[in-house]
mmCIF file of C-alpha atoms in Angstrom:
data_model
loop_
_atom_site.group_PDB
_atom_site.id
_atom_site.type_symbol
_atom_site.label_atom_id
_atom_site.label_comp_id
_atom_site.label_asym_id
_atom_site.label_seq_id
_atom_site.Cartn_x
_atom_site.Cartn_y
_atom_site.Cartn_z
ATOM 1 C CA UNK A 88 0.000 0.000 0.000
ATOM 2 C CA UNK A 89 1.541 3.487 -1.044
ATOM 3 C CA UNK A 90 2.192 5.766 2.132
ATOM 4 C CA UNK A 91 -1.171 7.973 0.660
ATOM 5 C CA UNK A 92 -2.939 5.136 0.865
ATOM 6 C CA UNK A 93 -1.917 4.055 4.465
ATOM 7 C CA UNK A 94 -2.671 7.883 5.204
ATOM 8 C CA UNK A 95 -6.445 7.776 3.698
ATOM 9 C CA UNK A 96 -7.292 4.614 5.656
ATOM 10 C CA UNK A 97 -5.923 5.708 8.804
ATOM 11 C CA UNK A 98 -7.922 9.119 8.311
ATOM 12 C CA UNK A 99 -10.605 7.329 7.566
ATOM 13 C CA UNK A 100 -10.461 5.076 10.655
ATOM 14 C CA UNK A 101 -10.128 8.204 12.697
ATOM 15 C CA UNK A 102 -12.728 9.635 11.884
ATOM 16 C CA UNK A 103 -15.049 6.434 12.311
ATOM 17 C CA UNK A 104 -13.769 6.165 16.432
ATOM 18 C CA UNK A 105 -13.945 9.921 16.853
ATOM 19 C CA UNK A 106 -18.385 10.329 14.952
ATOM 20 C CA UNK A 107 -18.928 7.139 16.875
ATOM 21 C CA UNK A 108 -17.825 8.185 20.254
ATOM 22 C CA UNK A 109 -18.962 12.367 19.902
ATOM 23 C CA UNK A 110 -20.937 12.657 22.994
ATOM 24 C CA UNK A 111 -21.095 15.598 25.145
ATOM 25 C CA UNK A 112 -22.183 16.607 28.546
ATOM 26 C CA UNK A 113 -23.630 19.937 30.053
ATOM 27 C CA UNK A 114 -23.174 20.899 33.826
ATOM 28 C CA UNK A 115 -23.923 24.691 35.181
ATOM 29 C CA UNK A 116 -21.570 25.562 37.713
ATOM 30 C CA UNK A 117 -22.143 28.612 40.468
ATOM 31 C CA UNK A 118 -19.478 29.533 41.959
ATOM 32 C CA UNK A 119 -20.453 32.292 45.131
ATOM 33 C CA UNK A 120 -16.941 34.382 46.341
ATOM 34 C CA UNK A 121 -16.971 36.383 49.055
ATOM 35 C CA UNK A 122 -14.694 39.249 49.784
ATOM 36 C CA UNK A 123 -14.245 40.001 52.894
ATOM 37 C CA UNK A 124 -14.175 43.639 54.082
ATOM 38 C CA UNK A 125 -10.286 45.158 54.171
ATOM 39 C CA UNK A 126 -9.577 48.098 55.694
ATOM 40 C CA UNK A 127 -5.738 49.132 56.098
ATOM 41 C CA UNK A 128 -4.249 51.780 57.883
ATOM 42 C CA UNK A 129 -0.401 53.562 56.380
ATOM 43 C CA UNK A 130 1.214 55.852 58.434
ATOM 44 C CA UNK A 131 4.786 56.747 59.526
ATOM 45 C CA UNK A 132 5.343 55.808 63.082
ATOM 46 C CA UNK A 133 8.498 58.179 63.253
ATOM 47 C CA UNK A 134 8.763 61.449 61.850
ATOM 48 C CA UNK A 135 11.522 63.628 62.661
ATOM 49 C CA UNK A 136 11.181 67.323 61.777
ATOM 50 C CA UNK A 137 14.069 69.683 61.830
ATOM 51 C CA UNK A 138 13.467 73.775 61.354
ATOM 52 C CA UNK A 139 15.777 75.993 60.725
ATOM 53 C CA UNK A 140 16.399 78.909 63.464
ATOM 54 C CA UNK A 141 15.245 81.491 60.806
ATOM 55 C CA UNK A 142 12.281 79.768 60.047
ATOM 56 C CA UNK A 143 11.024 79.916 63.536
ATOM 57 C CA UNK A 144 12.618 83.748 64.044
ATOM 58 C CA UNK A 145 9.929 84.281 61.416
ATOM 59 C CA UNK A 146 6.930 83.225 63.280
ATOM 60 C CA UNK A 147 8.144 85.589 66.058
ATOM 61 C CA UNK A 148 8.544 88.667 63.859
ATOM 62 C CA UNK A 149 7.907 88.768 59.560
ATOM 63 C CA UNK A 150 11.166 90.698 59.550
ATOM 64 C CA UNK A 151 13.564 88.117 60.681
ATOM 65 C CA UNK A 152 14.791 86.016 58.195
ATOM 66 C CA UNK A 153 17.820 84.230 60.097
ATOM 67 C CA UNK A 154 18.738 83.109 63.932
ATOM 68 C CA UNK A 155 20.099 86.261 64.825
ATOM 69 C CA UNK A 156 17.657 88.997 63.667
ATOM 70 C CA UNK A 157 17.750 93.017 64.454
ATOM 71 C CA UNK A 158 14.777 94.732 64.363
ATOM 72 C CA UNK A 159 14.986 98.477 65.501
ATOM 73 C CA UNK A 160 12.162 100.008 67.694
ATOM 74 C CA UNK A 161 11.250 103.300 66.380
ATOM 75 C CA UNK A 162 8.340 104.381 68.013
ATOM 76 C CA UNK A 163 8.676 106.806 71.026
ATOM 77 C CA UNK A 164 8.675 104.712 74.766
ATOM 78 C CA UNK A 165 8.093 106.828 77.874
ATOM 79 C CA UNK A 166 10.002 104.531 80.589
ATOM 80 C CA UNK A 167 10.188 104.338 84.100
ATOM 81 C CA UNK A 168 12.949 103.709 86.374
ATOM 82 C CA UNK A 169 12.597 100.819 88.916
ATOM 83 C CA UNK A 170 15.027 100.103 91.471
ATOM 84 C CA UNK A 171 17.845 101.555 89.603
ATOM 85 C CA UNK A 172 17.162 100.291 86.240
ATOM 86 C CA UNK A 173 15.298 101.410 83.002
ATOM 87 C CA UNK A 174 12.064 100.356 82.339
ATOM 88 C CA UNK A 175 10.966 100.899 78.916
ATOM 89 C CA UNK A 176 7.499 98.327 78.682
ATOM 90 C CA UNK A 177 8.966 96.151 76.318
ATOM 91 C CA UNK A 178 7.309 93.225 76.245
ATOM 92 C CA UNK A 179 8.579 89.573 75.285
ATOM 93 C CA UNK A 180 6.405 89.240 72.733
ATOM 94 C CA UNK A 181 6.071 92.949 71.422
ATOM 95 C CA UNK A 182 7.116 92.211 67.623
ATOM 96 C CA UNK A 183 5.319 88.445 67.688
ATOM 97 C CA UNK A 184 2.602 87.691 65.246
ATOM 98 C CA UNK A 185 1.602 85.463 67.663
ATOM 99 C CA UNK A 186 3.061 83.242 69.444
ATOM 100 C CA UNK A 187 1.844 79.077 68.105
ATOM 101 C CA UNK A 188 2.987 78.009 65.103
ATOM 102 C CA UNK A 189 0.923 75.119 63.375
ATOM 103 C CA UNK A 190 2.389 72.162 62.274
ATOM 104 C CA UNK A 191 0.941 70.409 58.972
ATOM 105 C CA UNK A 192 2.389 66.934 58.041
ATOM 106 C CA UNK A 193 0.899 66.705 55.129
ATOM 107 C CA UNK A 194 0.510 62.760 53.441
ATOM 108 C CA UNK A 195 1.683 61.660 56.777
ATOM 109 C CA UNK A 196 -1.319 58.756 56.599
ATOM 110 C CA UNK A 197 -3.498 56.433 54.272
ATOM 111 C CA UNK A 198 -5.785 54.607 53.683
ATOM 112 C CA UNK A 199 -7.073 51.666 51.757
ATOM 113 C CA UNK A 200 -10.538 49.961 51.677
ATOM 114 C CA UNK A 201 -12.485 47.331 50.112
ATOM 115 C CA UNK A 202 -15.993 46.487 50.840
ATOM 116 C CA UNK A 203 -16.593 49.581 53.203
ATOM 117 C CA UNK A 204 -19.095 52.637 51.762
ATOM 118 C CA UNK A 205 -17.434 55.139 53.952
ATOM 119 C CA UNK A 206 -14.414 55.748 56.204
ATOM 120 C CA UNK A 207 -13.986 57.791 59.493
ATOM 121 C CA UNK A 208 -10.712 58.777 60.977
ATOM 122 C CA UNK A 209 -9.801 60.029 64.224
ATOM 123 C CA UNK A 210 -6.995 61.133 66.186
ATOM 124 C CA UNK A 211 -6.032 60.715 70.088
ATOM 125 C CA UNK A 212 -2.887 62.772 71.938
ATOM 126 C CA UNK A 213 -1.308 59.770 73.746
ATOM 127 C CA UNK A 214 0.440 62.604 76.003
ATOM 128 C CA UNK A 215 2.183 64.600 74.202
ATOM 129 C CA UNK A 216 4.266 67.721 75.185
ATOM 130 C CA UNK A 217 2.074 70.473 76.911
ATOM 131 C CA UNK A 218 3.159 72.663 74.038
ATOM 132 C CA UNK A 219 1.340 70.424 72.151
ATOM 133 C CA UNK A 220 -2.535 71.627 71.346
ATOM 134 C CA UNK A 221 -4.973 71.372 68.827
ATOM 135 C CA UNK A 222 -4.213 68.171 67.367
ATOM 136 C CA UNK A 223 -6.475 67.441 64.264
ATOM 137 C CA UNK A 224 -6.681 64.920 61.578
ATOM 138 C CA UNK A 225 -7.625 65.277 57.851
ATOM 139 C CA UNK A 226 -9.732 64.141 56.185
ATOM 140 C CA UNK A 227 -12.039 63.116 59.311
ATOM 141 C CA UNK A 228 -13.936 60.743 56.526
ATOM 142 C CA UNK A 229 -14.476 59.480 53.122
ATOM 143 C CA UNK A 230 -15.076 57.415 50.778
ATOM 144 C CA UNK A 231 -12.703 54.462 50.750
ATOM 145 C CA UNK A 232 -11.201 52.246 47.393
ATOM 146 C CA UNK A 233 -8.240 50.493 46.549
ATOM 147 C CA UNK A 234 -6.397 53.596 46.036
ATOM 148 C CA UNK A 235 -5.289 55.245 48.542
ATOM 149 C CA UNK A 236 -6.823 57.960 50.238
ATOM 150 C CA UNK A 237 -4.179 60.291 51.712
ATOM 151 C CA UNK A 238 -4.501 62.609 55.241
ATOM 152 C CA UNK A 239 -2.779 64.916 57.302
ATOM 153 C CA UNK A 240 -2.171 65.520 60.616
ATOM 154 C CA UNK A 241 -1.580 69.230 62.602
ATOM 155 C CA UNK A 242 -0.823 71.023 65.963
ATOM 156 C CA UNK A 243 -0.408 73.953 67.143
ATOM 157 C CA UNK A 244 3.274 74.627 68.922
ATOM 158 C CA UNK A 245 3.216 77.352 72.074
ATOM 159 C CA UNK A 246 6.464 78.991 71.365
ATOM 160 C CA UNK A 247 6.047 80.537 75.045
ATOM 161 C CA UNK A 248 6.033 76.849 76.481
ATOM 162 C CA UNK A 249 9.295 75.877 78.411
ATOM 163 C CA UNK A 250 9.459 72.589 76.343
ATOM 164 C CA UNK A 251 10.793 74.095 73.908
ATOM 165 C CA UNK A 252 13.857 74.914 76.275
ATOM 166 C CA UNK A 253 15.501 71.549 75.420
ATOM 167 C CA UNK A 254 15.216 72.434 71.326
ATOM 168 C CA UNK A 255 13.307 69.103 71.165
ATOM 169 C CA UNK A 256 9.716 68.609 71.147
ATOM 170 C CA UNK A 257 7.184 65.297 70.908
ATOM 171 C CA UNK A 258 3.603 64.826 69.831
ATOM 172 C CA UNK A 259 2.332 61.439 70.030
ATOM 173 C CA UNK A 260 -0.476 60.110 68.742
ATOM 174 C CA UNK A 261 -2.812 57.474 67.715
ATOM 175 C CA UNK A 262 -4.764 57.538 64.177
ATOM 176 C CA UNK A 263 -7.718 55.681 63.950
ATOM 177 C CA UNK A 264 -9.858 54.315 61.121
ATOM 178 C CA UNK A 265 -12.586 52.631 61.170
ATOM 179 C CA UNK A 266 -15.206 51.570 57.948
ATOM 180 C CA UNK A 267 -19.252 51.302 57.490
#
């Protein structure tokens, strides 16, 4: 038999086990996956913020634009001599433009969610300084998804406050999220 031959039978032969044995089965499958609710909280647990001496001189007086700053007095002071020395009212805080300064870490926080329509975020002082006030988070709430939703966090610095006498100060805090 000729090799075309021996191909045309065993074609043919194929095709007689594969019409012969075509049968075919139908099963519907449900599958049911649930997705649990995922809420996750990013934040730096250590920030370390360094100012420079000018930028703090500014807070104290819009003039000062280093450590060392002169700012001359010009107006007229009637003073008043006090056991032997001059008295001219000068006050501490004459030149300040007040004295906190607010501190805003901005994209200090984050957070992801899936399975949650909304998101509310909260802050707690877990003692910081006494110079410490005012501590806020933002945003307080939102709407949560698998990209990130980025926050802030700010206080307000008493720049009269003798904690400041070390050069160091600490907040500490605790950020809370929670989803509904």
């Amino acid at each position: 038999m000729s090799f075309f031959g021996k191909l045309a039978a065993a074609t043919g032969i194929a095709t007689a086990l594969f019409a012969t044995s075509a049968q075919a089965a139908n099963l519907d499958v449900d599958v049911d996956v649930t997705i649990p609710d995922v809420l996750i909280l990013y934040a730096y647990t250590d920030i370390d913020l360094d100012f420079a001496a000018g930028e703090f001189a500014a807070l104290l007086d819009s003039n000062c634009t280093s450590e060392d700053c002169s700012s001359a007095i010009t107006a007229t002071e009637s003073g008043s001599i006090a056991s032997g020395a001059v008295d001219l009212g000068i006050e501490s805080d004459l030149s300040a433009t007040g004295t906190t300064a607010n501190i805003n870490i901005q994209n200090s926080w984050a957070v992801r969610a899936l399975g949650y329509g909304t998101f509310n975020a909260s802050v707690t002082d877990n003692g910081s300084e006494s110079a410490v006030s005012n501590l806020v988070i933002s945003p307080v709430s939102g709407t949560p998804s698998m990209t990130a939703t980025a926050g802030d966090v700010s206080f307000d610095v008493d720049l009269t406050s003798n904690d400041l006498d070390d050069g160091l100060l600490e907040a500490n805090y605790t950020i809370t999220v929670t989803g509904s």
